[in-house]
Tab-separated table of C-alpha atoms in Angstrom:
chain	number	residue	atom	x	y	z
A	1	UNK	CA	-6.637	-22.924	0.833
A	2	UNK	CA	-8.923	-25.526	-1.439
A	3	UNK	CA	-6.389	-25.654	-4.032
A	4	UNK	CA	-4.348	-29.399	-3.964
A	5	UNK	CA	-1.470	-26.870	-4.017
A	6	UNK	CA	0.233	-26.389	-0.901
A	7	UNK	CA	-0.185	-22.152	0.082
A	8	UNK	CA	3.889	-22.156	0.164
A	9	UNK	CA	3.738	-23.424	-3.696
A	10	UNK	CA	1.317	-21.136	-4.930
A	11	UNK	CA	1.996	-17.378	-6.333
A	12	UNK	CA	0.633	-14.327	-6.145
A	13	UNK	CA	2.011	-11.617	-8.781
A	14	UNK	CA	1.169	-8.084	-7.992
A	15	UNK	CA	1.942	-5.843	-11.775
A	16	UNK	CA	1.035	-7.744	-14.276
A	17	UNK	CA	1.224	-6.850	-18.396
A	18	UNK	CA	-2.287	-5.720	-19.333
A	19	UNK	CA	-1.333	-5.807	-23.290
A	20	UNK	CA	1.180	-8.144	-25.589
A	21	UNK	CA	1.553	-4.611	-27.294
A	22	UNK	CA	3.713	-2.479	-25.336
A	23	UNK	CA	2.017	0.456	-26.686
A	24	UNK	CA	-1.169	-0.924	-25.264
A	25	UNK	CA	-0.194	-1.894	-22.342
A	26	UNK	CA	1.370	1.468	-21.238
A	27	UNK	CA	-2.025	2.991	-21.971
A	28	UNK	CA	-4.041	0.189	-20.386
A	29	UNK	CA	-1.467	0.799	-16.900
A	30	UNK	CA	-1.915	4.849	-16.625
A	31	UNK	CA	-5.416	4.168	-17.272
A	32	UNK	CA	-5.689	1.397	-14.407
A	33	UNK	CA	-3.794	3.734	-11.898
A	34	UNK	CA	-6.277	6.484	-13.274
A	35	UNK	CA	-9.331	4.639	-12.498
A	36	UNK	CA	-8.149	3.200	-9.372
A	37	UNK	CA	-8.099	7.055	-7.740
A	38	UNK	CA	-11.098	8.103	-8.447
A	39	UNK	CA	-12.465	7.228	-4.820
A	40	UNK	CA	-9.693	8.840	-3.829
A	41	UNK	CA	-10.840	11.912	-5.258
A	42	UNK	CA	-14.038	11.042	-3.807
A	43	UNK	CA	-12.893	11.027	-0.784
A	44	UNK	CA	-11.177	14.122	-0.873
A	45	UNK	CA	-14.924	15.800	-2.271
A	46	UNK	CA	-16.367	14.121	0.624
A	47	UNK	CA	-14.319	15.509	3.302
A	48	UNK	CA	-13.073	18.799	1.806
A	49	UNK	CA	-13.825	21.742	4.118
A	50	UNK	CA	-14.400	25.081	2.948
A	51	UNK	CA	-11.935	26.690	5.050
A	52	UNK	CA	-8.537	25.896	5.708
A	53	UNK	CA	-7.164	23.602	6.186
A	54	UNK	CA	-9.179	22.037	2.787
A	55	UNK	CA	-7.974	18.628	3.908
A	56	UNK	CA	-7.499	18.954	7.679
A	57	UNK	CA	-9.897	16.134	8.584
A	58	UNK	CA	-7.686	13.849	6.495
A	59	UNK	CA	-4.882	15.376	8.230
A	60	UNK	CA	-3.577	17.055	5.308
A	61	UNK	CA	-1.674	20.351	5.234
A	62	UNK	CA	0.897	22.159	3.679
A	63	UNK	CA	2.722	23.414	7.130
A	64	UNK	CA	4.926	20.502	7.575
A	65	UNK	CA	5.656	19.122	4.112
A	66	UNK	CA	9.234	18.720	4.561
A	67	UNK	CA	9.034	17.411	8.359
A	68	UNK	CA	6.096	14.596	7.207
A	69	UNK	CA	8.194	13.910	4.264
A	70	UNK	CA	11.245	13.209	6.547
A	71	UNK	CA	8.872	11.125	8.672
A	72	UNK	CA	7.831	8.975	6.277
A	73	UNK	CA	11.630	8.455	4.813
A	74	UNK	CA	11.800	7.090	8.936
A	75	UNK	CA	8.401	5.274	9.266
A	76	UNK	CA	9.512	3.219	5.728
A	77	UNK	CA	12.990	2.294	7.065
A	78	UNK	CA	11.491	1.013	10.477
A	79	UNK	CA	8.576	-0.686	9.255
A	80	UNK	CA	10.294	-2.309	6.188
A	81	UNK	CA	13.038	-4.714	7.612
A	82	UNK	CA	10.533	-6.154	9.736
A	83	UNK	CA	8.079	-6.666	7.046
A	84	UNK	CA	10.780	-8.547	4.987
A	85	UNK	CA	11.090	-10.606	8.269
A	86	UNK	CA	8.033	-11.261	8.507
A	87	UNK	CA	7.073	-12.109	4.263
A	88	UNK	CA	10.575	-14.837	4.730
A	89	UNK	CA	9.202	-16.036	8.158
A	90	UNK	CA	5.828	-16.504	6.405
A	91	UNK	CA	7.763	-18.232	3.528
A	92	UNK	CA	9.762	-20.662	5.679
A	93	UNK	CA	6.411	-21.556	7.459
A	94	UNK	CA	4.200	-22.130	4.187
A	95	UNK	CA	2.067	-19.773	5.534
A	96	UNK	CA	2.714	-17.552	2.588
A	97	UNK	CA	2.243	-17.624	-0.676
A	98	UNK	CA	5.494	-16.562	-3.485
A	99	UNK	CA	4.646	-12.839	-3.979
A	100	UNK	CA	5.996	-11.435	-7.350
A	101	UNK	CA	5.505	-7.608	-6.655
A	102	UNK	CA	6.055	-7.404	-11.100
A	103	UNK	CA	5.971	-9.454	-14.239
A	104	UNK	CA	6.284	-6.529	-16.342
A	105	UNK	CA	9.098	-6.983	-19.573
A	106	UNK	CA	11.674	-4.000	-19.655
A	107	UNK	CA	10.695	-0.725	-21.495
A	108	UNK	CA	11.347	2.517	-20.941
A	109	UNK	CA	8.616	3.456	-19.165
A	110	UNK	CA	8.490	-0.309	-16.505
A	111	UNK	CA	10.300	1.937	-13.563
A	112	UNK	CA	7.872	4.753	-13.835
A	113	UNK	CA	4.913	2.657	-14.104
A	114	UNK	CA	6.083	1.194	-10.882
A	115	UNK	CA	6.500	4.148	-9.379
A	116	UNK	CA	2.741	5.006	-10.108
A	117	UNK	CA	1.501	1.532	-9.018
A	118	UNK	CA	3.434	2.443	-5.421
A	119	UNK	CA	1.772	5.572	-5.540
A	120	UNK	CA	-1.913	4.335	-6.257
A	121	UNK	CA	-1.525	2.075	-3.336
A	122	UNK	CA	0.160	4.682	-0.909
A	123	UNK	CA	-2.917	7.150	-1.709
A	124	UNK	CA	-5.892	4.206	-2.055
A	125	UNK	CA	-4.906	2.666	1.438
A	126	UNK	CA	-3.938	5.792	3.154
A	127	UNK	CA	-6.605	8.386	2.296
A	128	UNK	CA	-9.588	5.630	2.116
A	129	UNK	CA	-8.392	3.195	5.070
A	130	UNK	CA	-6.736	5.519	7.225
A	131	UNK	CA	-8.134	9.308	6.460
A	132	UNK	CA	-11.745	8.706	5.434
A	133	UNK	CA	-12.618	5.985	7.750
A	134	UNK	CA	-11.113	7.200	10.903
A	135	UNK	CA	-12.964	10.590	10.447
A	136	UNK	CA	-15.910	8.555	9.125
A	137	UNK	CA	-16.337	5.952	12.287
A	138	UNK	CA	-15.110	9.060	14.590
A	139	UNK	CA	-18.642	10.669	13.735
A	140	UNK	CA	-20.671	7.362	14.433
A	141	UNK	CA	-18.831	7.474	18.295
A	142	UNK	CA	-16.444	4.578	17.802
A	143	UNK	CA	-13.345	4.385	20.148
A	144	UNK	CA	-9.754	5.383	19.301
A	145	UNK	CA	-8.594	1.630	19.752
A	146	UNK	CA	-11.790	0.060	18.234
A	147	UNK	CA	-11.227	2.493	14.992
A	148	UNK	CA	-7.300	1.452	14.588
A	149	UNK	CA	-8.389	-2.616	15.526
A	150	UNK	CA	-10.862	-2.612	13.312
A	151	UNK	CA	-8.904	-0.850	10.024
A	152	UNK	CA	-5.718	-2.903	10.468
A	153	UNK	CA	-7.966	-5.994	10.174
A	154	UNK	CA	-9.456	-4.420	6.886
A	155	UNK	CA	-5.983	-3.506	6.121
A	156	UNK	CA	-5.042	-7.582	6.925
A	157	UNK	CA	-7.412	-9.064	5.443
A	158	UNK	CA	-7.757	-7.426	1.871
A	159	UNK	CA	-3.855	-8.818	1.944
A	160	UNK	CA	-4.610	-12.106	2.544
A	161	UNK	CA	-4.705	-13.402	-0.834
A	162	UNK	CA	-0.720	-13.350	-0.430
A	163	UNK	CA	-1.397	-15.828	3.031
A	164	UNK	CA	-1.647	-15.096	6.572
A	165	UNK	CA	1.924	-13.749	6.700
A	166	UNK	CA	1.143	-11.061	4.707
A	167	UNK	CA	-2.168	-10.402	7.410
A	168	UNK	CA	-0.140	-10.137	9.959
A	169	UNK	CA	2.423	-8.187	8.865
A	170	UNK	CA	-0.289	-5.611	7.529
A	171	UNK	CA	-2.691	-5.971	10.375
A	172	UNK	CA	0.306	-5.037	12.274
A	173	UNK	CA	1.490	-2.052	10.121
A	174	UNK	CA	-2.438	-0.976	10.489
A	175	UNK	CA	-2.275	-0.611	13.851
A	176	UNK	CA	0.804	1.571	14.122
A	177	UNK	CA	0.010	3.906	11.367
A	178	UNK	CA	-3.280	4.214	13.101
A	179	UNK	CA	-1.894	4.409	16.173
A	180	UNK	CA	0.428	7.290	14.968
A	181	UNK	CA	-2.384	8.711	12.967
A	182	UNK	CA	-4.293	9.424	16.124
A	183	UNK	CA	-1.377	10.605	18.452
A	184	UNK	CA	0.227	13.282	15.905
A	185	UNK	CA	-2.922	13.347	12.894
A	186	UNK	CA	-0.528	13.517	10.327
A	187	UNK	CA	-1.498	11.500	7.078
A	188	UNK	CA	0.921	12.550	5.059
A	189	UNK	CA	4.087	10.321	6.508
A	190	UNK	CA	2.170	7.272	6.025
A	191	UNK	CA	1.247	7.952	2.684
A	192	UNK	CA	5.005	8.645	1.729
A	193	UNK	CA	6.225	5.690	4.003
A	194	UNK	CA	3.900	3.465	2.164
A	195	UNK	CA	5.179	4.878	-1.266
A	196	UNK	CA	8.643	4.422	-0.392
A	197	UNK	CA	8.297	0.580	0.583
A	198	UNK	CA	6.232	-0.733	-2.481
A	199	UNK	CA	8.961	1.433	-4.563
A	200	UNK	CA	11.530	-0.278	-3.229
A	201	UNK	CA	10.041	-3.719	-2.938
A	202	UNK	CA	8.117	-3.124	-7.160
A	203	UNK	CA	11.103	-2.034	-8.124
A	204	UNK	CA	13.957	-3.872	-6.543
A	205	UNK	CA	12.610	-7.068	-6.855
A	206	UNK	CA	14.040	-7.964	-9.973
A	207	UNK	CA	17.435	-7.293	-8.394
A	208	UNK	CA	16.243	-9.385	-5.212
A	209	UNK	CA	15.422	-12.099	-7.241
A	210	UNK	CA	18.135	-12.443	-9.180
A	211	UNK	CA	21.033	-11.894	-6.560
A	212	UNK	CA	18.654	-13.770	-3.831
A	213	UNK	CA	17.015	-16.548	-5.533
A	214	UNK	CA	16.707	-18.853	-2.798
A	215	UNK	CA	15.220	-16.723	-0.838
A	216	UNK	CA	12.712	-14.667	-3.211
A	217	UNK	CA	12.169	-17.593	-5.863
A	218	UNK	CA	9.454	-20.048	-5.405
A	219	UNK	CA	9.837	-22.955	-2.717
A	220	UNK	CA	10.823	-25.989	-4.511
């Protein structure tokens, strides 16, 4: 916002190449995905319970894999056309910035590097914004609603660096994972729904771009 740059002209790109050396820069992205889920982990030693469920305050169980998995395949497809909306809405408004979800060249290993990317994000945001800190401001007596407000603001405003349309898109995806969080206490769905949208968006862009380009290429 104090750049001369209008927001609508600027761009935000999400996978970037870490290394001119392809070797390199395979290394240096497994190692950034590594390093980025270690509070994961820590969250996982901080709420692990010795009896089972290990993970139940996270919501985590192995009795309903294939049902959560199922609805998180439903979660993604419902939240993600209206997230597109809103990202092109945000776009036509300058209000939004031109997200790049990758700038990585084509090797062999781009689409599975994706794939982890989606992954670290599902797991980071889920288990840390959604499992640790609901359980965590449960135990210092906040409200149901006053937990979900306040973590789909985090969840907004850690986006906004790709403009406002991309906080309220994700302040409003906060607030229904969290409000489906605390009616069924399933985390699992929301960490696959998550998956499955950056997945699709990391690795379909280049497709987007190409077949769309007025539409996903920079505002002239």
């Amino acid at each position: 916002m104090t750049r001369t740059e209008a927001l609508a002209d600027q761009t935000a790109t999400l996978n970037t190449s870490l290394s001119e050396r392809p070797a390199f820069d395979l290394i240096y992205q497994v190692l950034a995905v590594v390093f980025d889920l270690v509070p994961v982990a820590l969250v996982v030693f901080l709420l692990w319970q010795s009896g089972r469920p290990h993970l139940g305050r996270l919501g985590i169980d192995s009795t309903r894999v294939r049902r959560d998995g199922l609805a998180g395949l439903g979660l993604a497809a419902a939240i993600g056309i209206p997230g597109i909306a809103v990202y092109l809405g945000g776009r036509a408004l300058g209000i939004s910035v031109d997200v790049v979800p990758t700038a990585l060249d084509a090797y062999w290993w781009t689409v599975p590097v994706l794939l982890l990317s989606a992954l670290r994000a599902a797991l980071t945001e889920e288990v840390i914004v959604v499992g640790y800190l609901y359980a965590r401001l449960g135990d210092l007596g906040w409200g149901r609603w006053k937990i979900i407000i306040g973590t789909a603001l985090l969840r907004g405003s850690y986006h906004l660096y790709q403009g406002f349309g991309a906080f309220i898109g994700n302040f409003a995806m906060g607030i229904a994972f969290g409000w489906l969080y605390t009616r069924y206490g399933r985390l699992l769905p929301l960490v696959v729904a998550h998956f499955l949208l950056d997945a699709a968006v990391f690795v379909g862009y280049p497709w987007a771009a190409a077949t769309f380009p007025a539409l996903f290429g920079p505002s002239s």
